[in-house]
CSV table of C-alpha atoms in Angstrom, one decimal:
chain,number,residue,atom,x,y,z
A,19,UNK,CA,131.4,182.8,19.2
A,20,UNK,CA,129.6,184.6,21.4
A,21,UNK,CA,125.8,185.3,21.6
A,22,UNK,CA,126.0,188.7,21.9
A,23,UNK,CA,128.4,191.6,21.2
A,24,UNK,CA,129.5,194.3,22.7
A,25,UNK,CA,131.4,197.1,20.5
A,26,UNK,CA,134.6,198.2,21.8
A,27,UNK,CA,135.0,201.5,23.2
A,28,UNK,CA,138.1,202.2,21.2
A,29,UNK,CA,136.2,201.5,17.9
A,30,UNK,CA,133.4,204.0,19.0
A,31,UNK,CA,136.3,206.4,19.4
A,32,UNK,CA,137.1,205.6,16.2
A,33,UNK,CA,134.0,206.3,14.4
A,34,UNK,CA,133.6,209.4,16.0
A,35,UNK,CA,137.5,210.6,14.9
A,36,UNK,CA,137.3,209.2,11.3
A,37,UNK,CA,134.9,209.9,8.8
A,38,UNK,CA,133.5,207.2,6.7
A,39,UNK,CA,133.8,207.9,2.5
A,40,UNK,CA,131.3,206.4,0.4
A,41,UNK,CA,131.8,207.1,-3.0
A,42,UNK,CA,130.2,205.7,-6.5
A,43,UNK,CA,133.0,205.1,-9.7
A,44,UNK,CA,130.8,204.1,-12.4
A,45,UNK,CA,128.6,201.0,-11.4
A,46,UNK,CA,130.9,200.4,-8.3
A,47,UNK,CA,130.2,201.7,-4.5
A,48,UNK,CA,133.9,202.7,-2.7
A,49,UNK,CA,133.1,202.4,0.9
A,50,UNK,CA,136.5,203.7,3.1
A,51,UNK,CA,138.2,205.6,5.9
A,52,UNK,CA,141.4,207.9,4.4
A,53,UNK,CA,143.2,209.6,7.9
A,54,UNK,CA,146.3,210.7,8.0
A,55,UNK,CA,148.4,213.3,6.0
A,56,UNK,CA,148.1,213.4,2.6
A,57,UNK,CA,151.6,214.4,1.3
A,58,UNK,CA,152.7,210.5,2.8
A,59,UNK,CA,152.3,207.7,0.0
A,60,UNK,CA,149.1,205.6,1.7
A,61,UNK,CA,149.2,202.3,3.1
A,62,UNK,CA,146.1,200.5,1.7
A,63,UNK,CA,144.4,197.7,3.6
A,64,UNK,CA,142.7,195.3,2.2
A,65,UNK,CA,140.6,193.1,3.8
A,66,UNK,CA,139.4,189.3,3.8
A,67,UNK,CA,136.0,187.5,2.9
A,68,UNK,CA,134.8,188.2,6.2
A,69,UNK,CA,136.3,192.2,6.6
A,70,UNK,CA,134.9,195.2,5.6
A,71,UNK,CA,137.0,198.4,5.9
A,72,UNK,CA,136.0,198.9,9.5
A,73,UNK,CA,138.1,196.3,11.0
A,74,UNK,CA,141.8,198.2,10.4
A,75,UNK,CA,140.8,200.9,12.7
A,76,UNK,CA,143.3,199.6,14.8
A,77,UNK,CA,145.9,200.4,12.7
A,78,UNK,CA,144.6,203.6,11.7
A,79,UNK,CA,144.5,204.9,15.0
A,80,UNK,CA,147.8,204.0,15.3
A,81,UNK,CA,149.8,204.6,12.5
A,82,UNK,CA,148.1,208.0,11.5
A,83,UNK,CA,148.8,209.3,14.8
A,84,UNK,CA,152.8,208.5,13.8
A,85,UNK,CA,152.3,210.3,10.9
A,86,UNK,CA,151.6,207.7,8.4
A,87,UNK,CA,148.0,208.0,6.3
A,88,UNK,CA,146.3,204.6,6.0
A,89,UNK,CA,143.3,204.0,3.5
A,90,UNK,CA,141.4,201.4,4.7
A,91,UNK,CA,138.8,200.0,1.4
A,92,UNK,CA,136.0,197.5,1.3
A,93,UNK,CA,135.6,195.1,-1.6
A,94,UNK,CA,133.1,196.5,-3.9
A,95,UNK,CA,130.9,194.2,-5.9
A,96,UNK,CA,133.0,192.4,-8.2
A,97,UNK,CA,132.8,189.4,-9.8
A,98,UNK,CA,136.3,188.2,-11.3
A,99,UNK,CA,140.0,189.4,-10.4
A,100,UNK,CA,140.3,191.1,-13.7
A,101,UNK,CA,137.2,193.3,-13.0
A,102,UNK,CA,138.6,193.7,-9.5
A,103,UNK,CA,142.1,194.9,-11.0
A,104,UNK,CA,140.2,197.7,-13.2
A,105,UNK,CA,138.0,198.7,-10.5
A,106,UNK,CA,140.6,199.2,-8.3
A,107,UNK,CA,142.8,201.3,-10.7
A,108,UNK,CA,139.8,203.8,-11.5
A,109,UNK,CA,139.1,204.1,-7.5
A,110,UNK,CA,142.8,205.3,-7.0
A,111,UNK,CA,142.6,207.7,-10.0
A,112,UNK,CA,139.7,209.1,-8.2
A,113,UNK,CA,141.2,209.6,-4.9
A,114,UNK,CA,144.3,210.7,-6.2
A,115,UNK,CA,146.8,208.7,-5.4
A,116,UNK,CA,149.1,207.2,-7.9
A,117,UNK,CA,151.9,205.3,-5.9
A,118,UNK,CA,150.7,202.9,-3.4
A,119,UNK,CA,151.8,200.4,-0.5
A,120,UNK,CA,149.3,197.2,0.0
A,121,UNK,CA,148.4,195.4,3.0
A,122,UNK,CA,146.0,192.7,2.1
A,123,UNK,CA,144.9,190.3,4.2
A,124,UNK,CA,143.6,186.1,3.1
A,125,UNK,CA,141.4,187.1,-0.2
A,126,UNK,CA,143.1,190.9,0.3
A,127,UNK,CA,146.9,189.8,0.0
A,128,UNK,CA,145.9,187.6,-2.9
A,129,UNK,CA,144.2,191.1,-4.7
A,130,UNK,CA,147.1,193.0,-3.8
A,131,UNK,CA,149.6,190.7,-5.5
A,132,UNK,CA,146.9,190.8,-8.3
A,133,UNK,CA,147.3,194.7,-8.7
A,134,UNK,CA,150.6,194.1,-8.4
A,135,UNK,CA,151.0,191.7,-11.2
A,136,UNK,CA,149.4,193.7,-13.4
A,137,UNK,CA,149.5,197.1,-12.4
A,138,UNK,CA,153.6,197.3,-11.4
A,139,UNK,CA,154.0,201.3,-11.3
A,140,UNK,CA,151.7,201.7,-9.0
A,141,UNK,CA,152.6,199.5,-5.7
A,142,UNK,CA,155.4,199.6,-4.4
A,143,UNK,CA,155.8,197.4,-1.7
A,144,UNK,CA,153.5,194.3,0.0
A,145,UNK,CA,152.5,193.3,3.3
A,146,UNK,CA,150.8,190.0,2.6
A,147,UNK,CA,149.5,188.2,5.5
A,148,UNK,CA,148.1,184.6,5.7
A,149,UNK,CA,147.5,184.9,2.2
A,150,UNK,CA,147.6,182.8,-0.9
A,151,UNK,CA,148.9,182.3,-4.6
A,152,UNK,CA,145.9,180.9,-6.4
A,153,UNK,CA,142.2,179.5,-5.8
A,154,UNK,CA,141.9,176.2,-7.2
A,155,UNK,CA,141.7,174.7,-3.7
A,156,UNK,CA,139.1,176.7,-2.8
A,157,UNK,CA,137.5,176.5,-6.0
A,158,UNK,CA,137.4,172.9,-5.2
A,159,UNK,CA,136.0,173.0,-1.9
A,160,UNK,CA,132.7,174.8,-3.1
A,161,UNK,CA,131.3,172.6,-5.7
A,162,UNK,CA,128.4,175.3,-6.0
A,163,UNK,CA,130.2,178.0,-6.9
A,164,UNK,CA,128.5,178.3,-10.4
A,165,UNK,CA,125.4,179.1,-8.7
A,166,UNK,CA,126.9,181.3,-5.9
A,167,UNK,CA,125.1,184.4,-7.2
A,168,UNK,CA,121.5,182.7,-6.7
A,169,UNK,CA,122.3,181.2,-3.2
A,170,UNK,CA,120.0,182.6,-0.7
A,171,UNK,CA,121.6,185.1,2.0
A,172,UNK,CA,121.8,183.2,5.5
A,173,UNK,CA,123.7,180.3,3.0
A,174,UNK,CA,126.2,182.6,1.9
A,175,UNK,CA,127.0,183.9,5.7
A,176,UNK,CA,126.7,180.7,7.2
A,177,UNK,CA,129.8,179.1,4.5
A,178,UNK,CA,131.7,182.4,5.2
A,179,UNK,CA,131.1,181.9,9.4
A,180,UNK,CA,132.0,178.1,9.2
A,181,UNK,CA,135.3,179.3,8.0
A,182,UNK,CA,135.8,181.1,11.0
A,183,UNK,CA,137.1,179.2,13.7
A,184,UNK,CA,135.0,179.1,16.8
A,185,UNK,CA,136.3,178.5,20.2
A,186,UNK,CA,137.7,178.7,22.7
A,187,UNK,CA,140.3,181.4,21.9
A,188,UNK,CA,142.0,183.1,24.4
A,189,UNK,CA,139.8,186.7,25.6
A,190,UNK,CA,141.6,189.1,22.7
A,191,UNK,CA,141.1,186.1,19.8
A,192,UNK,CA,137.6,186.3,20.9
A,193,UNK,CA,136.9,189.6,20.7
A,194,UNK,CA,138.5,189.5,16.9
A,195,UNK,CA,136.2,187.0,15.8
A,196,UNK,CA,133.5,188.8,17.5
A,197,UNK,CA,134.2,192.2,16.2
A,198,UNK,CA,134.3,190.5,12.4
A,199,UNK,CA,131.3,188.5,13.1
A,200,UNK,CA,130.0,191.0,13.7
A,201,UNK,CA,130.9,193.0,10.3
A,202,UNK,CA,129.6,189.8,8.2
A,203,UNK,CA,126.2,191.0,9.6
A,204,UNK,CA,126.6,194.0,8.1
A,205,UNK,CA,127.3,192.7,4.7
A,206,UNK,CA,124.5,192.2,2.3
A,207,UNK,CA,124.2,188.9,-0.2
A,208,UNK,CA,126.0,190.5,-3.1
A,209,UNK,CA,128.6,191.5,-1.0
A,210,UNK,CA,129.0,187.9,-0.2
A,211,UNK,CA,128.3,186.3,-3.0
A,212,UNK,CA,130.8,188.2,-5.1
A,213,UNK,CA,134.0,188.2,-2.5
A,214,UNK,CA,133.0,184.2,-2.4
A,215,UNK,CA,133.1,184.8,-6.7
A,216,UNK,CA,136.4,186.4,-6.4
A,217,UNK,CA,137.8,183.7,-4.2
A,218,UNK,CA,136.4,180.8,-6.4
A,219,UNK,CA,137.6,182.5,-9.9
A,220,UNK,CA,140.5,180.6,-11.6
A,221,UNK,CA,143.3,182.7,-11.1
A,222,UNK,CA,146.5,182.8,-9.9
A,223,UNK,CA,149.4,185.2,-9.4
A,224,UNK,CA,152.3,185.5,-11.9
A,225,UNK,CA,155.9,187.0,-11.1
A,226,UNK,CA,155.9,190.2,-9.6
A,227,UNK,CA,158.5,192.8,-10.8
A,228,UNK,CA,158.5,194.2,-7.3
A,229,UNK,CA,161.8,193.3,-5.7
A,230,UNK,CA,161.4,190.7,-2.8
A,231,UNK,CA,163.4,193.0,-0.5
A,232,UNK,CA,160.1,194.9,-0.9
A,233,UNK,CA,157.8,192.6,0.7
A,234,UNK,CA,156.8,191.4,4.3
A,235,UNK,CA,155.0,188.3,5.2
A,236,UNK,CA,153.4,188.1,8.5
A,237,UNK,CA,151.4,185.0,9.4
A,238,UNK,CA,150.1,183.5,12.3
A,239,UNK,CA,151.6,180.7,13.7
A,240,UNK,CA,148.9,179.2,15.3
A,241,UNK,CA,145.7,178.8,12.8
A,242,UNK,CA,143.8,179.9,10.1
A,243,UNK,CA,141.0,179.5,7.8
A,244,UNK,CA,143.9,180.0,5.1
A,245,UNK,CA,145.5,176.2,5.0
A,246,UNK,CA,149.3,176.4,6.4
A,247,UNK,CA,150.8,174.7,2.9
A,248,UNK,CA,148.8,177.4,1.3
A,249,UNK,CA,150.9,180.0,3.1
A,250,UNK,CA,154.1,177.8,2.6
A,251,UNK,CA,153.5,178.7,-1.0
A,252,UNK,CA,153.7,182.2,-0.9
A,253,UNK,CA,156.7,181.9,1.6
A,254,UNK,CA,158.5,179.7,-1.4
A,255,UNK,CA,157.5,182.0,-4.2
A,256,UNK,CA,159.0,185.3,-2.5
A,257,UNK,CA,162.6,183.8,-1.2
A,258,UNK,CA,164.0,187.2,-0.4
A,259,UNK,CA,160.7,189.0,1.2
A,260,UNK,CA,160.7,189.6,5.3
A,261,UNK,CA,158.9,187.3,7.4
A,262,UNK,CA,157.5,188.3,10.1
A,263,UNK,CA,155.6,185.5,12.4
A,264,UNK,CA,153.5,186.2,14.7
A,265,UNK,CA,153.0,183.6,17.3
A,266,UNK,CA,149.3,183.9,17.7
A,267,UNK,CA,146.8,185.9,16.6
A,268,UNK,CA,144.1,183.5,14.6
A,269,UNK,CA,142.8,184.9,11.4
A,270,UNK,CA,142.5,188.5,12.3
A,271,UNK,CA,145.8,189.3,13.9
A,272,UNK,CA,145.5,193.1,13.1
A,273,UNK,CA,142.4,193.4,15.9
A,274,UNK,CA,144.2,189.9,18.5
A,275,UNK,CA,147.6,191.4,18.5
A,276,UNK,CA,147.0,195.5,17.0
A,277,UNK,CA,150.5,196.5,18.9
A,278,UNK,CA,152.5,194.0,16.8
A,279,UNK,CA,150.8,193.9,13.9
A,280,UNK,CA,151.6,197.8,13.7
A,281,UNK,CA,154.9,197.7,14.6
A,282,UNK,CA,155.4,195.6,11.8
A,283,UNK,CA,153.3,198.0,9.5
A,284,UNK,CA,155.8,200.7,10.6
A,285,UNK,CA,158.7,199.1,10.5
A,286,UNK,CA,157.9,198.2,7.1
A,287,UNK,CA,157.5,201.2,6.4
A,288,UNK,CA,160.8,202.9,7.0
A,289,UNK,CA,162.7,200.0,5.2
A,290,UNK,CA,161.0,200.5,2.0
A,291,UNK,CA,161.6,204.5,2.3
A,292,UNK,CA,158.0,205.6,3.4
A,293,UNK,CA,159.0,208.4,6.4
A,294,UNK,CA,156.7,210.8,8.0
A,295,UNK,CA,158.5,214.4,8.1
A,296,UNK,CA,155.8,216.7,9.3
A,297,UNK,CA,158.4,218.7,9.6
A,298,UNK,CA,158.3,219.6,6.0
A,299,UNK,CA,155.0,220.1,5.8
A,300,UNK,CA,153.6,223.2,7.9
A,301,UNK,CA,149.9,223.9,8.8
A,302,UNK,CA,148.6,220.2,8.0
A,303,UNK,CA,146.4,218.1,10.3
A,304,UNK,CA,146.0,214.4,9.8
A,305,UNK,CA,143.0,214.8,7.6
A,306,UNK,CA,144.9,217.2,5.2
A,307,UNK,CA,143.8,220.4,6.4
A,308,UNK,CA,144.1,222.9,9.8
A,309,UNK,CA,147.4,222.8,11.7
A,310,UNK,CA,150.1,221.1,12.2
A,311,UNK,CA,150.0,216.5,12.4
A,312,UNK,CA,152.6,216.4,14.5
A,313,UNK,CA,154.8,217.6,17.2
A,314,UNK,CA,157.0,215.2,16.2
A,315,UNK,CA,160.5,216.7,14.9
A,316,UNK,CA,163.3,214.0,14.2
A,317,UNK,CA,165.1,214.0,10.8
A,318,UNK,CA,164.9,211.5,7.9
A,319,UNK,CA,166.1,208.7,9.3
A,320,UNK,CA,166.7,209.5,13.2
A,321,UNK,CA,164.8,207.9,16.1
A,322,UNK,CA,162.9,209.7,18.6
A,323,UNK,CA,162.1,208.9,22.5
A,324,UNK,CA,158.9,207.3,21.4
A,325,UNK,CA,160.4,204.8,18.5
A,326,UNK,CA,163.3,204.4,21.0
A,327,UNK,CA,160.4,202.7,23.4
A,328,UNK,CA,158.7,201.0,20.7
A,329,UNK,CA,162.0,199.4,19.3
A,330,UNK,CA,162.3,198.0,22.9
A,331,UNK,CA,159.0,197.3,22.6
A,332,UNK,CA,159.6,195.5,19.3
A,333,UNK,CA,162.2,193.6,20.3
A,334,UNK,CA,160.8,192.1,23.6
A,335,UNK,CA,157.6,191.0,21.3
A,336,UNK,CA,159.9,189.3,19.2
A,337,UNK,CA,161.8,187.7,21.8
A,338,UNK,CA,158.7,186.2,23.2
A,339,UNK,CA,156.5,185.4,19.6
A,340,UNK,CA,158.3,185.6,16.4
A,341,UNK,CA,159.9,182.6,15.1
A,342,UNK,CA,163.5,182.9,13.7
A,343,UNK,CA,164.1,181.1,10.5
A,344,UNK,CA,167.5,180.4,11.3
A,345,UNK,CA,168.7,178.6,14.2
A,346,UNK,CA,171.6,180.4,14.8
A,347,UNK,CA,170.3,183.6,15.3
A,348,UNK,CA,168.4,185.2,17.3
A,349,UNK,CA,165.4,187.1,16.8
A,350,UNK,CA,166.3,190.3,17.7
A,351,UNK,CA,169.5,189.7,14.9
A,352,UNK,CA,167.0,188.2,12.6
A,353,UNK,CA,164.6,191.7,12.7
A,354,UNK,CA,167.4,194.1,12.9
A,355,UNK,CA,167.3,194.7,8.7
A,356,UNK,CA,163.8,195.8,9.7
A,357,UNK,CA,165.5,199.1,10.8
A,358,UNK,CA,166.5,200.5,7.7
A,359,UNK,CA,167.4,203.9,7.8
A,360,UNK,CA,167.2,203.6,11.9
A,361,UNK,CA,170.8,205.5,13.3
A,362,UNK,CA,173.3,202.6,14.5
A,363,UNK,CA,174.2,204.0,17.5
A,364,UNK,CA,170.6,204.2,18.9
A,365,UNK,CA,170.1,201.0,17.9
A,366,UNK,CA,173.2,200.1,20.2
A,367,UNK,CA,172.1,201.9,22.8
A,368,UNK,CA,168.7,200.1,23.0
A,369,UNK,CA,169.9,197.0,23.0
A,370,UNK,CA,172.9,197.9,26.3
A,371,UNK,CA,169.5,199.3,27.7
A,372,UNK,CA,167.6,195.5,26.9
A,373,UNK,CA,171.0,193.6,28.0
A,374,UNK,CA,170.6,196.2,31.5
């Protein structure tokens, strides 16, 4: 890791578009960003041991600019998964929002299929990413977790830091683990110590009445603090969900590799049924309020110029990084149920324009 960091410009861009929420709900402190229009079911990330709610701004940028509104959340101080489940109902009652999308991240995709578990109304599809099913293993590799609450502060950060792979990484890697390095600075000891309490808790997740065909799984191929049979597990327990590999990207793929990671995001998106139709909703800027989100005017369904490009895009990503799970296709056959409700014919026509 590097001595010293430099913040990207795009992130101070960033802070200067979106405005930070902090919000108390009973004992518990909600620190997030909301952006984008609020008619559109959210997308909720959820970070790791390590993330705070600052390091999706990558894919709020992006995707709220398409239309979609992403709630980004930090992990308030929590000590067990069932306390986690009930705070996180009561901070969407407070926010409004009722019917939800997850995408959780290491300890994040392991809460989301949590809430899922046990709150089934209310999500309605997964995007897990180089996750887990349960915690005995870590539970096992921190003998002291019965005492993690009375560990001193520069402990707590170094065990979370060692789990962070130092390099070399290629430059963009680097500047991930920079960027959240740099976020585990910002993070006091109880933040720690209870998101190390959370990950140490005997738990593990249950069936999920959410249909497979309602879930994405997008790891990394190349490592991760999360072991690989770890992630095998979660691949094994959801037979039917998406996979969507991503070559490289360490453990932070959503700041290494933003462009695929949101392409994904999107594309899970539309399968499940979540479009943005700005069209229907006049006088509405991304926050909610003013004029209109978008110039943006395609149909339920239809494909404009810029998808066009981004499915060609898309497709020439997962040419070169995704890895097809059977051998006799190829990867742009193996991602074409991603479309959904994209038109045949201009799915056609991009791929005479790829074949040109």
């Amino acid at each position: 890791m590097k001595g010293s960091f430099s913040v990207p410009g795009d992130y101070i861009y960033f802070k200067s578009q979106v405005p930070l929420h902090k919000i108390p709900i009973g004992s518990k402190q909600w620190r997030y960003y909301d952006f984008g229009p609020k008619y559109v079911p959210p997308l909720i990330c959820l970070p790791g041991i390590a993330g705070t709610a600052d390091v999706y701004y990558k894919q709020i940028m992006s995707l709220s600019n398409k239309d979609y509104r992403v709630i980004s959340v930090d992990i308030p101080l929590v000590w067990n998964n069932q306390e986690w489940i009930q705070a996180f109902e009561k901070f969407l009652d407070v926010i409004d929002v009722h019917h939800i999308h997850l995408y959780g991240t290491s300890l994040g995709g392991f809460l989301a299929q949590l809430f899922a578990q046990h709150r089934p109304r209310r999500v309605k599809s997964l995007v897990l990413s180089n996750t887990f099913l349960e915690t005995s293993n870590f539970s096992a590799a921190m003998p002291w977790a019965p005492i993690v609450g009375w560990a001193p502060s520069f402990l707590l950060k170094r065990y979370v830091l060692t789990g962070i792979r130092d390099g070399p990484h290629e430059p963009f890697i680097a500047d991930s683990v920079d960027f959240v390095v740099a976020q585990v600075e910002t993070l006091s000891k109880d933040d720690l110590a209870s998101r190390l309490s959370l990950t140490v808790d005997s738990a593990s997740v249950g069936p999920l009445r959410l249909s497979d065909t309602f879930i994405t799984i997008m790891d990394t191929n190349d490592f991760c603090a999360v072991p690989q049979e770890l992630k095998d597990q979660v691949i094994e327990r959801y037979p039917g969900a998406r996979l969507a590999n991503l070559k490289s990207g360490g453990d932070f793929p959503f700041l290494s590799r933003p462009d695929e990671v949101n392409l994904h995001l999107q594309l899970h998106l539309r399968r499940v049924g979540v479009e943005a139709q700005p069209e229907y909703v006049q006088g509405t800027n991304r926050d909610g309020a003013g004029e209109s989100s978008s110039n943006q005017n395609n149909e339920r369904g239809g494909v404009d110029n810029e998808s066009k490009d981004e499915m060609r895009d898309y497709i020439g990503v997962t040419n070169e990084n995704s890895v097809a799970t059977n051998e006799n296709e190829s990867s742009v056959a193996l991602e074409t149920p991603f479309l959904g409700n994209f038109d045949n014919e201009v799915l056609r026509n991009v791929h005479l324009s790829i074949d040109e």
